Short mmCIF file of C-alpha atoms in Angstrom, two decimals:
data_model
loop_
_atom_site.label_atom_id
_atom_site.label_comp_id
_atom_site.label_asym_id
_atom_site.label_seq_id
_atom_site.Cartn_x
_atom_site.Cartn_y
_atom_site.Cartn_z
CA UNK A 58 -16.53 27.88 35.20
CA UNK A 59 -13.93 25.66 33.37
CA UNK A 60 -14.04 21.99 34.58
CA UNK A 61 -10.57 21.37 35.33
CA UNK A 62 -9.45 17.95 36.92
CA UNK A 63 -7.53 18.35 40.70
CA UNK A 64 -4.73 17.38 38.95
CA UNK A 65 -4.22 18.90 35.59
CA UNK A 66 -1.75 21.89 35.70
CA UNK A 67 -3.39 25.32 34.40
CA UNK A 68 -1.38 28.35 34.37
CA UNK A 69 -3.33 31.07 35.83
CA UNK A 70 -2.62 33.28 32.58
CA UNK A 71 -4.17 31.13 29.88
CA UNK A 72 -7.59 31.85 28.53
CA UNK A 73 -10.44 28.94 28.98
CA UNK A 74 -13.74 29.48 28.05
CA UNK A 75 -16.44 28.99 30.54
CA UNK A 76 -17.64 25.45 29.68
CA UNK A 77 -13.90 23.94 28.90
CA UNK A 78 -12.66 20.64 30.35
CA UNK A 79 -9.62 19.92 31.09
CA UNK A 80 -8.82 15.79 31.45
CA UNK A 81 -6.52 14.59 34.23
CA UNK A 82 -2.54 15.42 34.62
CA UNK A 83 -2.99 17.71 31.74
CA UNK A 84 -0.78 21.13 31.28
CA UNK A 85 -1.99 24.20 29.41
CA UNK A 86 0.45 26.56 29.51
CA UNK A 87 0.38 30.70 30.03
CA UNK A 88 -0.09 31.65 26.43
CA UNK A 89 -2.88 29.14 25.67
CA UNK A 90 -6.69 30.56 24.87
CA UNK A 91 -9.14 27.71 24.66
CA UNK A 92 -12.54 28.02 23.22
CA UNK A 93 -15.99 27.01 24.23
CA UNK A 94 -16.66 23.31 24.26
CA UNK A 95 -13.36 22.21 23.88
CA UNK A 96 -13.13 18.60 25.72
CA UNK A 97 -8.93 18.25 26.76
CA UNK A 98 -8.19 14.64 27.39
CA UNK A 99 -6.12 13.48 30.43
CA UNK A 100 -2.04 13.86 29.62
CA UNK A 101 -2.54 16.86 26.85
CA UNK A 102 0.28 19.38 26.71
CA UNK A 103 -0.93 22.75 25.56
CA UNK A 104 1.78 25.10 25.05
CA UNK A 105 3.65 27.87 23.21
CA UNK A 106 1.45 31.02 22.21
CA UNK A 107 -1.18 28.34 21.24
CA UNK A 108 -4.97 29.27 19.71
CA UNK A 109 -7.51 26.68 20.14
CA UNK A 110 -11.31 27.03 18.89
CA UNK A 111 -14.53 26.34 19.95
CA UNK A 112 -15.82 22.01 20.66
CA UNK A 113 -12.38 20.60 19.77
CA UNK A 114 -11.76 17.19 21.01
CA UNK A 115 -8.18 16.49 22.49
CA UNK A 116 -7.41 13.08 23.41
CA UNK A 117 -4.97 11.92 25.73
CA UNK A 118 -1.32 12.29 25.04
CA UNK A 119 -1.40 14.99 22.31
CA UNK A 120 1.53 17.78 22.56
CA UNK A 121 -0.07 20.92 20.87
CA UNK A 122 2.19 24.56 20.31
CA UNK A 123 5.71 23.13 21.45
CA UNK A 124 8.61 24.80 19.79
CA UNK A 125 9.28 23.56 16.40
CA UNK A 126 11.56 20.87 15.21
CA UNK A 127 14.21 22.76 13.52
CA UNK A 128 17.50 23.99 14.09
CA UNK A 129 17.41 28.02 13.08
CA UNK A 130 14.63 28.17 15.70
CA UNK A 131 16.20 30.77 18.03
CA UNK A 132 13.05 31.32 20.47
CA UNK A 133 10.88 33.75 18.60
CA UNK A 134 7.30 34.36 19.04
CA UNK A 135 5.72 32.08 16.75
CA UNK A 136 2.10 30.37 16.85
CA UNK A 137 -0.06 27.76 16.67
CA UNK A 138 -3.65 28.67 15.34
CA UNK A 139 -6.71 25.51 15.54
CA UNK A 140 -10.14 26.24 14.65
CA UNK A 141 -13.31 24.76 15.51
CA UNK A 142 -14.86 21.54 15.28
CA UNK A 143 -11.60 19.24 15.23
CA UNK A 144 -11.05 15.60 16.38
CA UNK A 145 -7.43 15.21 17.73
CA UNK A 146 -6.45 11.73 18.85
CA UNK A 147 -3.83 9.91 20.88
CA UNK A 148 -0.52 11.14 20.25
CA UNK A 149 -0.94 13.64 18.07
CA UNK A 150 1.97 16.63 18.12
CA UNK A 151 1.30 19.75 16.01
CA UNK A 152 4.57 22.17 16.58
CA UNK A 153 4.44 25.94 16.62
CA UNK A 154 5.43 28.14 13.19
CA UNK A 155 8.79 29.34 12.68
CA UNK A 156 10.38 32.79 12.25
CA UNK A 157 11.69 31.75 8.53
CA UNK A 158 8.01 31.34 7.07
CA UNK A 159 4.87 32.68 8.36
CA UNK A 160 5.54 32.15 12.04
CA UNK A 161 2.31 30.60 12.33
CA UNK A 162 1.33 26.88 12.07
CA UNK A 163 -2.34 26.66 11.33
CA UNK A 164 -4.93 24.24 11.14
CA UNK A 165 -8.86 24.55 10.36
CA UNK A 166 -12.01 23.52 11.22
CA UNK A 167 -13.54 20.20 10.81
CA UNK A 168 -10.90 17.96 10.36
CA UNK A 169 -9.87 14.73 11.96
CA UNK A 170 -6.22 14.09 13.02
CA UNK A 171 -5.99 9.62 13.62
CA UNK A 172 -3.87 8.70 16.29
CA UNK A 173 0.04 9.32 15.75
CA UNK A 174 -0.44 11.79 13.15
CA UNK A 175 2.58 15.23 13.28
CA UNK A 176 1.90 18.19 11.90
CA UNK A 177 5.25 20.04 11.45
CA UNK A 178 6.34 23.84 11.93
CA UNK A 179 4.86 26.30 9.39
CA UNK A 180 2.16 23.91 7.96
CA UNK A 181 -1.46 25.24 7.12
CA UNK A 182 -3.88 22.75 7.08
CA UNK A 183 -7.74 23.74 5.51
CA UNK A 184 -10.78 22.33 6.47
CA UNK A 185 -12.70 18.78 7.03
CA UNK A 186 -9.32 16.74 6.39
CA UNK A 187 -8.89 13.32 7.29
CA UNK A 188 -5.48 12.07 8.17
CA UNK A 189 -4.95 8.18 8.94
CA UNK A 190 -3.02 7.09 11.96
CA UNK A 191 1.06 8.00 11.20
CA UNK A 192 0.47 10.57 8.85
CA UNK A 193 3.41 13.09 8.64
CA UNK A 194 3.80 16.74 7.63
CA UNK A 195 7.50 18.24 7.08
CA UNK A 196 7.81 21.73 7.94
CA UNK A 197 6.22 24.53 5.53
CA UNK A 198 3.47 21.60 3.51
CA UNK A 199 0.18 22.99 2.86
CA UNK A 200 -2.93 20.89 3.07
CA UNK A 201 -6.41 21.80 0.93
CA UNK A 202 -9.44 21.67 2.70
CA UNK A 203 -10.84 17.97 1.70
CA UNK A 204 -7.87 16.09 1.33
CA UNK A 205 -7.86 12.71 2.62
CA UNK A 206 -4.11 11.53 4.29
CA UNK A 207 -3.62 7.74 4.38
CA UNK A 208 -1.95 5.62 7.60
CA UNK A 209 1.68 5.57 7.26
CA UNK A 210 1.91 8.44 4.40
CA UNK A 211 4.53 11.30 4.45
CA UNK A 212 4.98 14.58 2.81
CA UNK A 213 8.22 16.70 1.97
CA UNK A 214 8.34 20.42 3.10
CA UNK A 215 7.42 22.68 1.14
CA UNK A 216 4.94 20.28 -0.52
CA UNK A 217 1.42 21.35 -1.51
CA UNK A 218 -1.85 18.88 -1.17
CA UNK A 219 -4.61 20.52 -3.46
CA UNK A 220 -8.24 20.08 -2.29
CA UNK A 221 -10.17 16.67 -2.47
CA UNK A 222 -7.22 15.14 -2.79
CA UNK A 223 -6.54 11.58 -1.18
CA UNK A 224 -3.14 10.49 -0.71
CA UNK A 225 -2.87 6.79 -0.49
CA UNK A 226 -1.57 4.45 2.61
CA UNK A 227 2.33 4.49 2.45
CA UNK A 228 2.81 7.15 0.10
CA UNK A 229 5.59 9.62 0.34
CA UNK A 230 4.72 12.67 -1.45
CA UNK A 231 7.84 14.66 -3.02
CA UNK A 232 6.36 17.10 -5.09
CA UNK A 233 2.58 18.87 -4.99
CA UNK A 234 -0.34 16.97 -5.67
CA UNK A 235 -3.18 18.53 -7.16
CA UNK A 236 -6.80 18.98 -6.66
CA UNK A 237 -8.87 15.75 -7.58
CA UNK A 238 -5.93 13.51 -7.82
CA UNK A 239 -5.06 10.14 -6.14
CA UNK A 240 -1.56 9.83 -5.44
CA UNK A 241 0.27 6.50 -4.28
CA UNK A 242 3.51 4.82 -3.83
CA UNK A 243 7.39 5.81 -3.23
CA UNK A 244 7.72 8.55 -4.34
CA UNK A 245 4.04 8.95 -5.05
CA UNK A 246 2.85 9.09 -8.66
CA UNK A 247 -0.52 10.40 -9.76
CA UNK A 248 -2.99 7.24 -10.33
CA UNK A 249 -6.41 8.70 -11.37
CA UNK A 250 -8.98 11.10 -9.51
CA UNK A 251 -10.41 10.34 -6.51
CA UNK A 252 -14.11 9.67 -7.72
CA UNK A 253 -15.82 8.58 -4.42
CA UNK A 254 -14.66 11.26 -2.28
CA UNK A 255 -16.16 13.72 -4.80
CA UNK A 256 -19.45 11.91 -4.91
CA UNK A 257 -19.84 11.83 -1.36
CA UNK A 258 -19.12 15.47 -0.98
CA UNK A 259 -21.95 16.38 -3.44
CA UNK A 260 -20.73 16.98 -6.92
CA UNK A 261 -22.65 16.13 -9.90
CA UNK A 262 -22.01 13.93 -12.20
CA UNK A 263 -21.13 16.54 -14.88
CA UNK A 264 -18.56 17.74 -12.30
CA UNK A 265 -17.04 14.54 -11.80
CA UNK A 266 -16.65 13.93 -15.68
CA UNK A 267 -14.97 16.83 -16.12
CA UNK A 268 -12.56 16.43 -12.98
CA UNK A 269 -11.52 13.07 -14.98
CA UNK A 270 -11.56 15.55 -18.47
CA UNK A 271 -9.21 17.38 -16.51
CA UNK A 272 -7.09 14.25 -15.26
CA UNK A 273 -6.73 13.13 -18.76
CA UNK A 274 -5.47 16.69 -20.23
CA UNK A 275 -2.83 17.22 -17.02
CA UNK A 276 -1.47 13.49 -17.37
CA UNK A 277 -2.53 11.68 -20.67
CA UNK A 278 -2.13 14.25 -23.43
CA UNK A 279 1.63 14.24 -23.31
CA UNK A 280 0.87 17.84 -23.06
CA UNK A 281 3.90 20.67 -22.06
CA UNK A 282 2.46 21.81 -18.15
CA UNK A 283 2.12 25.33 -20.41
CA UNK A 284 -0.34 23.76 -22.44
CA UNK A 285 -2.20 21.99 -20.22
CA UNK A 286 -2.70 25.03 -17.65
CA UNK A 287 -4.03 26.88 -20.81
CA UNK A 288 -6.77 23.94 -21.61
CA UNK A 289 -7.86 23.41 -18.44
CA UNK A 290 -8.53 27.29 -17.89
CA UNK A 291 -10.26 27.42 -20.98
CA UNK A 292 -12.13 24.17 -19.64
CA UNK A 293 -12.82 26.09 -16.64
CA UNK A 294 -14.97 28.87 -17.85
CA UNK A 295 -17.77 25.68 -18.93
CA UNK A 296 -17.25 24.18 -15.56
CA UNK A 297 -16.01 26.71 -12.46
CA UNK A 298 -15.31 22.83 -10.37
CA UNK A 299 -12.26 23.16 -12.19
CA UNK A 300 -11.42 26.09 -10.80
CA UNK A 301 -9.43 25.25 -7.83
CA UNK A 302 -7.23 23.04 -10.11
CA UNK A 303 -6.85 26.03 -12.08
CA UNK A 304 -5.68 27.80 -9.55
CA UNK A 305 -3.35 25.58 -7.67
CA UNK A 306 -1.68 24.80 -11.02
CA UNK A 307 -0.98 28.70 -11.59
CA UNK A 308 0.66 28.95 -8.23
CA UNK A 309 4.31 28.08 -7.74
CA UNK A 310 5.74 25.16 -5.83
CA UNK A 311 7.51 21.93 -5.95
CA UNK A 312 6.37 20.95 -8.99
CA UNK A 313 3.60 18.71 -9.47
CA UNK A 314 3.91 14.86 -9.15
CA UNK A 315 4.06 13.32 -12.86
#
């Protein structure tokens, strides 16, 4: 059975795995599944039609699935999807999707939300992230599996975060930032690729010179984008880590940051 404290408040419709806890004066609301393992701090609200995988950690004072910060919300059925494996700290809010976009606000496994952090209406979030204490997400921003968020940093809807990314303290990010790239200040600018994070995830060195290849073509060539999207494919077929750059440049969005 679920342990559930004598004075957390658990609708008898939601869904909790067998070896669940639920923390003290918490609420998990009718529409709520929970999966097994997942530890609920004391003060949580779980609501909305709200997913949540398997040996999550929720600490205390985290608002998960509530309706979603925007004005043409009208009611409608929308989610919030969390995977496995995620750290959630104090304070946290993550807000449900919106009819307007996919209806669905999702985030993956692995990753580690710092104390403060909001995750807005509408955003998808990959895996093994990192986001510092005060990170913000605007409605609709999608966030590559890697990517590194620094305290105090902020990104406009709509925005894109390619993977391995790291987005530095303070930064507000305006337009898409892609793979491999450091990006810092107001409003953030590209300043080199983020080296360490690459090396600790396990590429070679090869990869690594090529990811700063790469850099160097995108932002030092005073190439047309045209141009450089054609050299870096081409660059791509000799080494596939370029590939997800490749991609994520071929894609529409904001524009990237220059």
């Amino acid at each position: 059975m679920p342990r559930i404290h004598s004075t957390a408040l658990v609708d008898p419709a939601a869904r909790l795995d067998a070896d669940v806890e639920v923390g003290p004066y918490s609420i998990v609301g009718p529409e709520v599944s929970i999966g097994a393992g997942t530890v609920v701090g004391p003060h949580v609200v779980l609501a909305g039609r709200t997913t949540i995988g398997a040996r999550n950690r929720i600490f205390q004072f985290t608002s998960i699935g509530e309706i979603p910060q925007d004005r043409k919300y009208g009611g409608e059925a929308t989610t919030t999807v969390i995977g496995d494996d995620n750290v959630i700290r104090e304070y946290v809010s993550i807000h449900a999707g919106t009819a307007q976009d996919r209806g669905a606000t999702t985030i993956g496994d692995g990753n580690w939300l710092l104390a403060y952090v909001h995750i807005a209406h509408d955003c998808v979030v990959g895996n093994h992230t990192t986001f510092s204490n005060n990170s913000q997400l605007a409605g609709h921003v999608s966030i590559g599996d890697w990517v590194t968020m620094g305290g105090f940093s902020g990104v406009h809807q709509f925005c894109r975060i390619g993977a391995h990314a790291f987005v530095a303290a303070g930064a507000i990010v305006l337009q898409d930032v892609p793979p491999f790239v450091t990006a810092s200040g107001y409003p953030a600018k590209p300043h080199g690729t983020n080296n360490e994070g690459l090396r600790r995830r396990g590429f070679t060195s090869d990869e690594i010179l090529a990811v700063r290849r790469a850099y160097k073509t995108l932002y030092r060539e005073d190439l047309p984008l045209d141009e450089a999207r054609a050299k870096l494919a081409q660059a791509a077929v000799a080494n596939p880590a370029l590939t997800p750059l490749v991609e994520f440049l071929a894609s529409g969005g904001r524009g990237i940051v220059r």
